[in-house]
Amino acid sequence: MSFVKVEEKSDFSYHNLPYGVFSTPDNPRHRIGVAIGDQILDLSVIKHLFNGPALVDHQNVFEQPTLNAFMALGYDAWREARKCLQMLLAADESTLRDDVSLRNRAFIQQISAVMHLPAEIGDYTDFYSSRDHATNVGIMFRGKENALMPNWLRLPVGYHGRASSVVVSGTPIRRPRGQMRPDAAQPPIFGPSKQLDIELEMAFFVGKGNKLGEPIPVEKAHEHIFGMVLMNDWSARDIQAWEYVPLGPFLGKNFGTTISPWVVPMEALMPFVEPNPLQDPAPLPYLCHDEPYTFNINLFVAVKGEGMREAATICKSNFKYMYWSMKQQLAHHTVNGCNVRPGDLLASGTISGPDPESFGSMLELSWRGSKTIDLGEGETRTFLKDGDQVTLSGHCEGRGYRVGFGLCEGKILPALQH
């Protein structure tokens, strides 16, 4: 345990220690920190204490304004840093505990901090790896007989998203305008999206990258996965429906993607690993791995309309419902020789489970707008209204502690009028 007090239901237990980038009103410089309880440990203040073999010559990575340089050091450095942090924060370790001056400089109240994107995101890829979600959407648009496309059970389907519009939690999202064709018998129209949706996702940051032309083998993929965040891939369904054939999502997606600010390291999630789902047909050899890499992460989506007193939870899901693992996603992404770089973001796709309450989008919850979602207080939705505040949250439940992700929030602003 730690000398830092942590409430039992806090997302940021001693077992977690996620990384983020923050600033404070009295110091606008972006710094790397670690969350514990309601505190942030400023790693730029204690960088001299990272004196193990992998970090002693690279202490300057903790003075950078993003996590990219630390990510690039690789698997051994991440493990060493975590071990060092666990030692420094332990209840029986005096280095930080008893040095009042150092503690006063190193710890900041989370409530007084401003959070920023944790990394400079060079590229962003979104997968489509929940079988339940893919099946639901397929039934809606193609019917039960053709719900899954022929390639879906053979490879992790994905598309390249827009890194420039990935924003940190708390950033408002403007309702997009675009082309839509609500009446198939009429020409398309232009205007604000009327089917603005959420997508409950998770994403991982690539740590150490690979050289162009050199794939990352699936058995080594975990050494390149730095950690995970929550993600809301905002989607304009009416714009998407008209544009997506033949090249896939474009303006229906690239107006905004929100991530939570704290990156939970994979080591913190390993106690919650579960057996991988049975994949039938068996994937090709380059996608096969025996090691469990499916994680029991409880996920929630809440919506609070303007004038509502309390947010309403509209979805309870779990990351364990994913069909394709992160190791398979990364191995597939690079199998053709594509190079990934530190800070690249790879997302899961919408996470839906087998039951209606676990559906991770309003498209599914309202079944393409054919039924309403009850928010209480006399409020219902099929899709999002202006002023709606959407909050994603998630955590792993340990014995007397949590490993959580904090919040992933965004509020819908009205479309521009001209």
Coordinates of C-alpha atoms in Angstrom, one line a residue:
M1 CA 0.0 0.0 0.0
S2 CA 0.9 3.7 -0.3
F3 CA 1.5 6.5 2.2
V4 CA -0.8 8.5 -0.1
K5 CA -4.4 8.2 1.1
V6 CA -6.6 6.6 -1.6
E7 CA -10.4 6.0 -1.2
E8 CA -11.5 2.4 -2.0
K9 CA -13.6 3.5 -5.0
S10 CA -11.0 5.8 -6.4
D11 CA -10.0 5.0 -10.0
F12 CA -6.4 5.8 -9.1
S13 CA -5.3 3.3 -6.6
Y14 CA -1.7 2.3 -5.8
H15 CA -2.2 -0.6 -8.1
N16 CA -2.9 1.7 -11.1
L17 CA -0.5 4.6 -11.4
P18 CA -1.5 5.9 -14.8
Y19 CA 0.5 8.5 -16.8
G20 CA -0.9 11.8 -17.9
V21 CA 0.1 15.3 -19.0
F22 CA -1.0 18.3 -16.9
S23 CA -0.4 22.0 -16.2
T24 CA -1.5 24.2 -13.3
P25 CA -2.7 27.9 -13.2
D26 CA 0.6 28.9 -11.5
N27 CA 2.7 26.9 -14.0
P28 CA 1.4 26.6 -17.5
R29 CA 4.2 24.3 -18.6
H30 CA 2.9 20.8 -19.7
R31 CA 4.4 18.2 -17.4
I32 CA 4.2 14.4 -17.1
G33 CA 2.5 13.1 -13.9
V34 CA 1.2 10.0 -12.3
A35 CA -2.3 9.9 -10.7
I36 CA -2.7 8.4 -7.2
G37 CA -5.9 9.0 -5.2
D38 CA -6.8 12.7 -5.7
Q39 CA -3.1 13.7 -6.2
I40 CA -0.8 14.0 -9.2
L41 CA 2.9 13.1 -8.7
D42 CA 4.9 15.5 -10.9
L43 CA 7.6 13.3 -12.5
S44 CA 9.7 16.2 -13.6
V45 CA 10.3 17.0 -9.9
I46 CA 11.5 13.5 -9.0
K47 CA 13.2 12.5 -12.3
H48 CA 16.5 12.1 -10.5
L49 CA 15.1 9.2 -8.6
F50 CA 14.7 7.0 -11.8
N51 CA 18.2 5.6 -11.5
G52 CA 17.8 2.0 -12.8
P53 CA 19.8 0.7 -15.8
A54 CA 17.1 1.5 -18.4
L55 CA 16.3 5.0 -17.2
V56 CA 19.4 6.4 -15.5
D57 CA 20.7 7.9 -18.8
H58 CA 17.2 9.0 -19.9
Q59 CA 15.8 10.9 -16.9
N60 CA 15.1 13.8 -19.2
V61 CA 12.1 12.0 -20.8
F62 CA 10.2 13.0 -17.6
E63 CA 10.8 16.7 -18.4
Q64 CA 9.1 16.5 -21.8
P65 CA 5.6 18.0 -22.5
T66 CA 4.3 14.7 -23.8
L67 CA 4.8 11.0 -23.1
N68 CA 6.2 10.2 -26.6
A69 CA 9.9 10.1 -25.6
F70 CA 9.2 7.9 -22.6
M71 CA 7.0 5.6 -24.8
A72 CA 9.8 5.3 -27.3
L73 CA 12.2 3.9 -24.7
G74 CA 10.3 0.6 -24.8
Y75 CA 9.1 -2.2 -22.6
D76 CA 12.0 -2.6 -20.2
A77 CA 12.0 1.1 -19.4
W78 CA 8.2 1.2 -18.8
R79 CA 8.5 -1.8 -16.4
E80 CA 11.4 -0.2 -14.6
A81 CA 9.6 3.1 -14.2
R82 CA 6.6 1.4 -12.8
K83 CA 8.7 -0.6 -10.3
C84 CA 10.4 2.6 -9.2
L85 CA 7.1 4.5 -8.7
Q86 CA 5.7 1.6 -6.7
M87 CA 8.7 1.6 -4.5
L88 CA 8.7 5.4 -4.0
L89 CA 5.0 5.5 -3.2
A90 CA 5.0 2.5 -0.8
A91 CA 4.0 3.1 2.8
D92 CA 7.3 1.8 4.1
E93 CA 9.6 3.8 1.8
S94 CA 10.9 7.0 3.3
T95 CA 12.5 8.8 0.2
L96 CA 9.3 10.7 -0.7
R97 CA 7.3 10.1 2.4
D98 CA 9.6 11.8 4.8
D99 CA 11.1 14.5 2.6
V100 CA 8.6 17.3 3.3
S101 CA 10.2 19.8 0.9
L102 CA 10.3 17.3 -2.0
R103 CA 6.7 16.1 -1.3
N104 CA 5.4 19.7 -1.3
R105 CA 7.0 20.3 -4.7
A106 CA 6.2 16.9 -6.2
F107 CA 2.5 16.5 -5.4
I108 CA -0.4 18.5 -6.9
Q109 CA -4.1 18.2 -6.2
Q110 CA -5.9 16.8 -9.2
I111 CA -8.7 19.3 -8.8
S112 CA -6.2 22.2 -9.4
A113 CA -4.7 20.7 -12.6
V114 CA -5.6 21.1 -16.2
M115 CA -5.3 17.9 -18.2
H116 CA -3.9 17.7 -21.8
L117 CA -3.5 15.1 -24.5
P118 CA -1.0 12.6 -23.1
A119 CA 0.9 12.2 -26.3
E120 CA 1.4 13.8 -29.7
I121 CA -0.7 11.5 -31.8
G122 CA 0.9 11.1 -35.2
D123 CA -1.6 8.6 -36.6
Y124 CA -4.9 7.2 -35.4
T125 CA -6.5 3.9 -36.5
D126 CA -10.0 2.7 -35.6
F127 CA -10.9 -1.0 -35.6
Y128 CA -14.3 -2.6 -35.7
S129 CA -13.6 -5.5 -33.4
S130 CA -16.8 -6.2 -31.4
R131 CA -18.7 -9.0 -33.0
D132 CA -22.0 -8.0 -31.3
H133 CA -21.7 -4.5 -32.6
A134 CA -20.7 -5.5 -36.1
T135 CA -23.6 -8.0 -36.2
N136 CA -26.1 -5.4 -34.9
V137 CA -25.1 -2.9 -37.5
G138 CA -25.0 -5.5 -40.2
I139 CA -28.6 -6.6 -39.4
M140 CA -29.8 -3.0 -39.5
F141 CA -28.3 -2.2 -42.9
R142 CA -28.0 -5.6 -44.7
G143 CA -30.3 -8.1 -42.9
K144 CA -29.6 -11.2 -40.7
E145 CA -28.3 -13.3 -43.6
N146 CA -25.5 -10.9 -44.4
A147 CA -24.9 -9.3 -41.0
L148 CA -21.1 -10.0 -41.0
M149 CA -19.1 -9.3 -44.1
P150 CA -17.1 -12.3 -45.4
N151 CA -13.8 -10.9 -44.1
W152 CA -14.9 -10.0 -40.6
L153 CA -14.1 -13.3 -38.9
R154 CA -10.8 -13.5 -40.8
L155 CA -9.1 -10.2 -39.9
P156 CA -9.4 -7.2 -37.6
V157 CA -11.2 -4.7 -39.9
G158 CA -10.2 -1.1 -39.5
Y159 CA -9.8 2.3 -41.1
H160 CA -7.5 5.3 -40.7
G161 CA -9.0 8.1 -38.7
R162 CA -8.0 11.7 -38.2
A163 CA -5.4 12.4 -35.6
S164 CA -5.8 16.2 -35.7
S165 CA -9.3 16.0 -34.2
V166 CA -8.5 13.7 -31.3
V167 CA -9.2 15.8 -28.2
V168 CA -8.8 15.4 -24.5
S169 CA -11.8 14.8 -22.1
G170 CA -13.7 18.0 -21.4
T171 CA -13.3 19.5 -24.9
P172 CA -16.8 20.5 -26.3
I173 CA -17.8 18.9 -29.6
R174 CA -19.5 21.0 -32.3
R175 CA -22.4 19.4 -34.1
P176 CA -21.1 18.7 -37.6
R177 CA -22.7 19.8 -40.9
G178 CA -22.5 17.8 -44.1
Q179 CA -24.2 16.1 -46.9
M180 CA -27.0 13.6 -46.1
R181 CA -29.6 11.8 -48.1
P182 CA -32.6 11.2 -45.7
D183 CA -34.9 10.4 -48.7
A184 CA -33.4 7.9 -51.2
A185 CA -35.9 9.2 -53.8
Q186 CA -34.5 12.7 -53.5
P187 CA -31.1 14.4 -54.1
P188 CA -28.8 14.8 -51.1
I189 CA -29.2 17.8 -48.8
F190 CA -26.7 19.9 -46.7
G191 CA -27.1 20.8 -43.1
P192 CA -26.5 19.9 -39.4
S193 CA -26.4 16.2 -38.6
K194 CA -29.7 15.0 -37.1
Q195 CA -28.3 11.7 -36.0
L196 CA -25.3 12.6 -33.9
D197 CA -24.1 9.5 -31.9
I198 CA -21.6 8.3 -29.4
E199 CA -19.4 5.2 -29.7
L200 CA -18.1 3.6 -26.5
E201 CA -14.6 2.5 -27.3
M202 CA -11.2 2.0 -25.7
A203 CA -7.8 2.7 -27.4
F204 CA -4.2 1.9 -26.8
F205 CA -1.1 4.0 -27.4
V206 CA 1.8 2.4 -29.3
G207 CA 5.0 2.6 -27.3
K208 CA 8.1 1.6 -29.2
G209 CA 7.5 1.6 -32.9
N210 CA 8.8 -0.6 -35.8
K211 CA 10.9 0.1 -38.9
L212 CA 9.2 0.5 -42.3
G213 CA 9.0 -2.9 -43.9
E214 CA 9.4 -4.9 -40.6
P215 CA 6.2 -6.2 -39.1
I216 CA 5.6 -6.6 -35.4
P217 CA 5.0 -10.3 -34.8
V218 CA 1.9 -11.1 -32.7
E219 CA 4.0 -12.8 -30.0
K220 CA 6.0 -9.6 -29.5
A221 CA 3.1 -7.2 -29.9
H222 CA 2.6 -6.7 -26.1
E223 CA 6.1 -5.1 -25.9
H224 CA 4.8 -2.3 -28.2
I225 CA 1.5 -1.6 -26.3
F226 CA 2.1 1.2 -23.8
G227 CA -1.3 1.6 -22.2
M228 CA -5.0 2.2 -22.6
V229 CA -7.5 5.1 -22.5
L230 CA -11.3 5.4 -22.8
M231 CA -12.5 6.8 -26.1
N232 CA -15.7 8.3 -27.5
D233 CA -15.7 8.2 -31.3
W234 CA -18.4 10.7 -32.0
S235 CA -20.3 9.8 -35.2
A236 CA -22.8 11.5 -37.5
R237 CA -24.8 8.6 -38.7
D238 CA -26.7 10.4 -41.4
I239 CA -23.5 11.9 -42.9
Q240 CA -21.8 8.5 -42.6
A241 CA -24.6 6.6 -44.2
W242 CA -24.5 8.7 -47.4
E243 CA -20.7 8.9 -47.7
Y244 CA -19.2 5.6 -46.6
V245 CA -19.5 3.6 -49.8
P246 CA -17.0 2.7 -51.2
L247 CA -14.1 3.9 -49.1
G248 CA -15.5 3.9 -45.5
P249 CA -16.0 6.6 -42.9
F250 CA -14.9 10.1 -43.6
L251 CA -16.7 13.3 -42.5
G252 CA -19.2 11.3 -40.4
K253 CA -16.3 10.6 -38.0
N254 CA -13.4 13.1 -38.3
F255 CA -15.0 16.1 -36.6
G256 CA -14.1 14.9 -33.2
T257 CA -12.8 11.9 -31.1
T258 CA -12.5 12.3 -27.3
I259 CA -10.1 10.3 -25.1
S260 CA -9.6 10.2 -21.3
P261 CA -6.4 11.9 -20.2
W262 CA -4.9 9.2 -18.0
V263 CA -3.0 6.3 -19.8
V264 CA -3.4 3.1 -17.7
P265 CA -0.2 0.9 -18.2
M266 CA -0.8 -2.6 -19.4
E267 CA 1.0 -4.0 -16.3
A268 CA -1.8 -2.5 -14.1
L269 CA -4.4 -4.3 -16.2
M270 CA -2.7 -7.7 -16.3
P271 CA -4.4 -8.9 -13.0
F272 CA -7.7 -8.6 -14.9
V273 CA -6.8 -10.5 -18.0
E274 CA -9.2 -13.2 -19.1
P275 CA -9.0 -16.1 -21.7
N276 CA -9.3 -14.9 -25.3
P277 CA -12.6 -15.7 -27.0
L278 CA -12.9 -18.8 -29.2
Q279 CA -12.2 -17.7 -32.7
D280 CA -13.9 -19.8 -35.4
P281 CA -12.7 -20.1 -38.1
A282 CA -9.2 -20.1 -36.6
P283 CA -7.2 -17.0 -37.8
L284 CA -4.3 -17.3 -40.1
P285 CA -1.0 -18.1 -38.3
Y286 CA 0.3 -14.5 -38.1
L287 CA -2.8 -13.6 -36.0
C288 CA -2.7 -16.6 -33.6
H289 CA -1.5 -16.2 -30.0
D290 CA -2.2 -18.4 -27.0
E291 CA -1.5 -15.9 -24.2
P292 CA -4.6 -14.3 -22.7
Y293 CA -5.0 -10.7 -23.8
T294 CA -8.6 -10.0 -23.1
F295 CA -9.4 -7.7 -20.2
N296 CA -12.3 -7.5 -17.8
I297 CA -12.9 -3.7 -17.8
N298 CA -16.4 -2.5 -16.7
L299 CA -17.6 0.3 -19.0
F300 CA -20.4 2.9 -18.6
V301 CA -22.0 5.6 -20.8
A302 CA -24.1 8.4 -19.2
V303 CA -26.0 11.2 -20.8
K304 CA -27.1 14.4 -19.1
G305 CA -29.4 16.7 -21.1
E306 CA -29.7 20.4 -20.5
G307 CA -32.0 20.9 -17.6
M308 CA -31.6 17.4 -16.2
R309 CA -30.6 17.2 -12.6
E310 CA -28.7 13.9 -12.9
A311 CA -27.0 12.0 -15.7
A312 CA -28.7 8.8 -16.9
T313 CA -26.6 5.7 -17.5
I314 CA -27.7 4.3 -21.0
C315 CA -25.1 1.6 -21.4
K316 CA -23.2 -0.9 -19.2
S317 CA -20.7 -2.9 -21.2
N318 CA -17.3 -4.6 -20.8
F319 CA -14.1 -4.6 -22.8
K320 CA -14.0 -8.4 -22.5
Y321 CA -16.7 -8.6 -25.3
M322 CA -14.0 -7.8 -27.9
Y323 CA -13.5 -10.5 -30.6
W324 CA -10.1 -9.4 -31.8
S325 CA -7.4 -8.7 -29.3
M326 CA -5.0 -5.6 -29.2
K327 CA -2.1 -7.9 -30.0
Q328 CA -3.9 -9.2 -33.1
Q329 CA -4.9 -5.6 -34.1
L330 CA -1.2 -4.4 -33.9
A331 CA 0.1 -7.5 -35.7
H332 CA -2.4 -7.1 -38.5
H333 CA -1.8 -3.3 -38.8
T334 CA 2.0 -3.9 -39.4
V335 CA 2.0 -7.3 -41.2
N336 CA 2.4 -5.5 -44.6
G337 CA 5.4 -3.6 -43.3
C338 CA 3.5 -0.5 -42.1
N339 CA 5.5 1.4 -39.5
V340 CA 3.8 2.6 -36.3
R341 CA 5.4 5.2 -34.1
P342 CA 5.4 6.1 -30.4
G343 CA 2.1 7.9 -29.6
D344 CA 0.1 6.4 -32.4
L345 CA -3.4 5.6 -31.2
L346 CA -5.2 2.4 -32.1
A347 CA -8.9 2.1 -31.1
S348 CA -11.1 -0.9 -30.5
G349 CA -14.3 0.1 -32.4
T350 CA -17.6 0.3 -30.6
I351 CA -17.8 -2.1 -27.7
S352 CA -21.2 -3.9 -27.5
G353 CA -22.1 -7.0 -25.6
P354 CA -24.9 -9.6 -26.1
D355 CA -27.6 -7.8 -24.2
P356 CA -29.3 -4.5 -25.2
E357 CA -28.1 -2.7 -22.1
S358 CA -24.5 -3.4 -23.2
F359 CA -24.9 -1.8 -26.7
G360 CA -22.2 0.8 -27.1
S361 CA -23.9 3.3 -29.4
M362 CA -27.2 5.1 -29.7
L363 CA -27.6 3.6 -33.2
E364 CA -28.0 0.2 -31.5
L365 CA -29.8 1.4 -28.3
S366 CA -32.5 3.1 -30.4
W367 CA -32.2 0.5 -33.2
R368 CA -31.5 3.1 -35.9
G369 CA -33.9 5.5 -34.4
S370 CA -36.9 3.2 -34.3
K371 CA -37.3 3.3 -30.5
T372 CA -36.5 5.9 -27.8
I373 CA -33.9 5.7 -25.0
D374 CA -35.4 6.8 -21.7
L375 CA -33.2 9.2 -19.7
G376 CA -35.7 9.8 -16.9
E377 CA -37.0 13.2 -15.8
G378 CA -39.3 13.1 -18.9
E379 CA -36.3 13.1 -21.3
T380 CA -35.9 10.6 -24.1
R381 CA -33.4 10.3 -27.0
T382 CA -32.8 8.5 -30.2
F383 CA -29.7 10.5 -31.0
L384 CA -27.9 13.3 -29.2
K385 CA -29.4 16.8 -28.7
D386 CA -27.5 20.1 -28.5
G387 CA -26.4 20.6 -24.9
D388 CA -26.1 16.9 -24.0
Q389 CA -23.2 16.0 -21.8
V390 CA -21.8 12.5 -22.5
T391 CA -19.6 10.8 -19.9
L392 CA -17.7 7.5 -20.5
S393 CA -16.2 5.8 -17.4
G394 CA -14.5 2.5 -16.8
H395 CA -12.6 0.5 -14.2
C396 CA -11.4 -3.0 -13.2
E397 CA -12.6 -4.1 -9.9
G398 CA -10.0 -5.6 -7.5
R399 CA -10.4 -6.7 -3.9
G400 CA -10.8 -3.5 -2.1
Y401 CA -9.4 -1.3 -4.9
R402 CA -10.0 -0.2 -8.5
V403 CA -7.8 0.3 -11.5
G404 CA -9.8 3.0 -13.4
F405 CA -9.5 5.4 -16.3
G406 CA -11.1 8.5 -14.9
L407 CA -13.7 10.2 -17.2
C408 CA -14.0 10.8 -20.9
E409 CA -16.5 13.7 -21.3
G410 CA -17.8 16.0 -24.0
K411 CA -20.7 18.4 -24.4
I412 CA -22.5 18.9 -27.7
L413 CA -22.4 22.5 -29.1
P414 CA -24.9 23.7 -31.7
A415 CA -23.9 23.5 -35.3
L416 CA -22.5 26.7 -36.8
Q417 CA -25.3 28.6 -38.6
H418 CA -23.4 29.8 -41.6

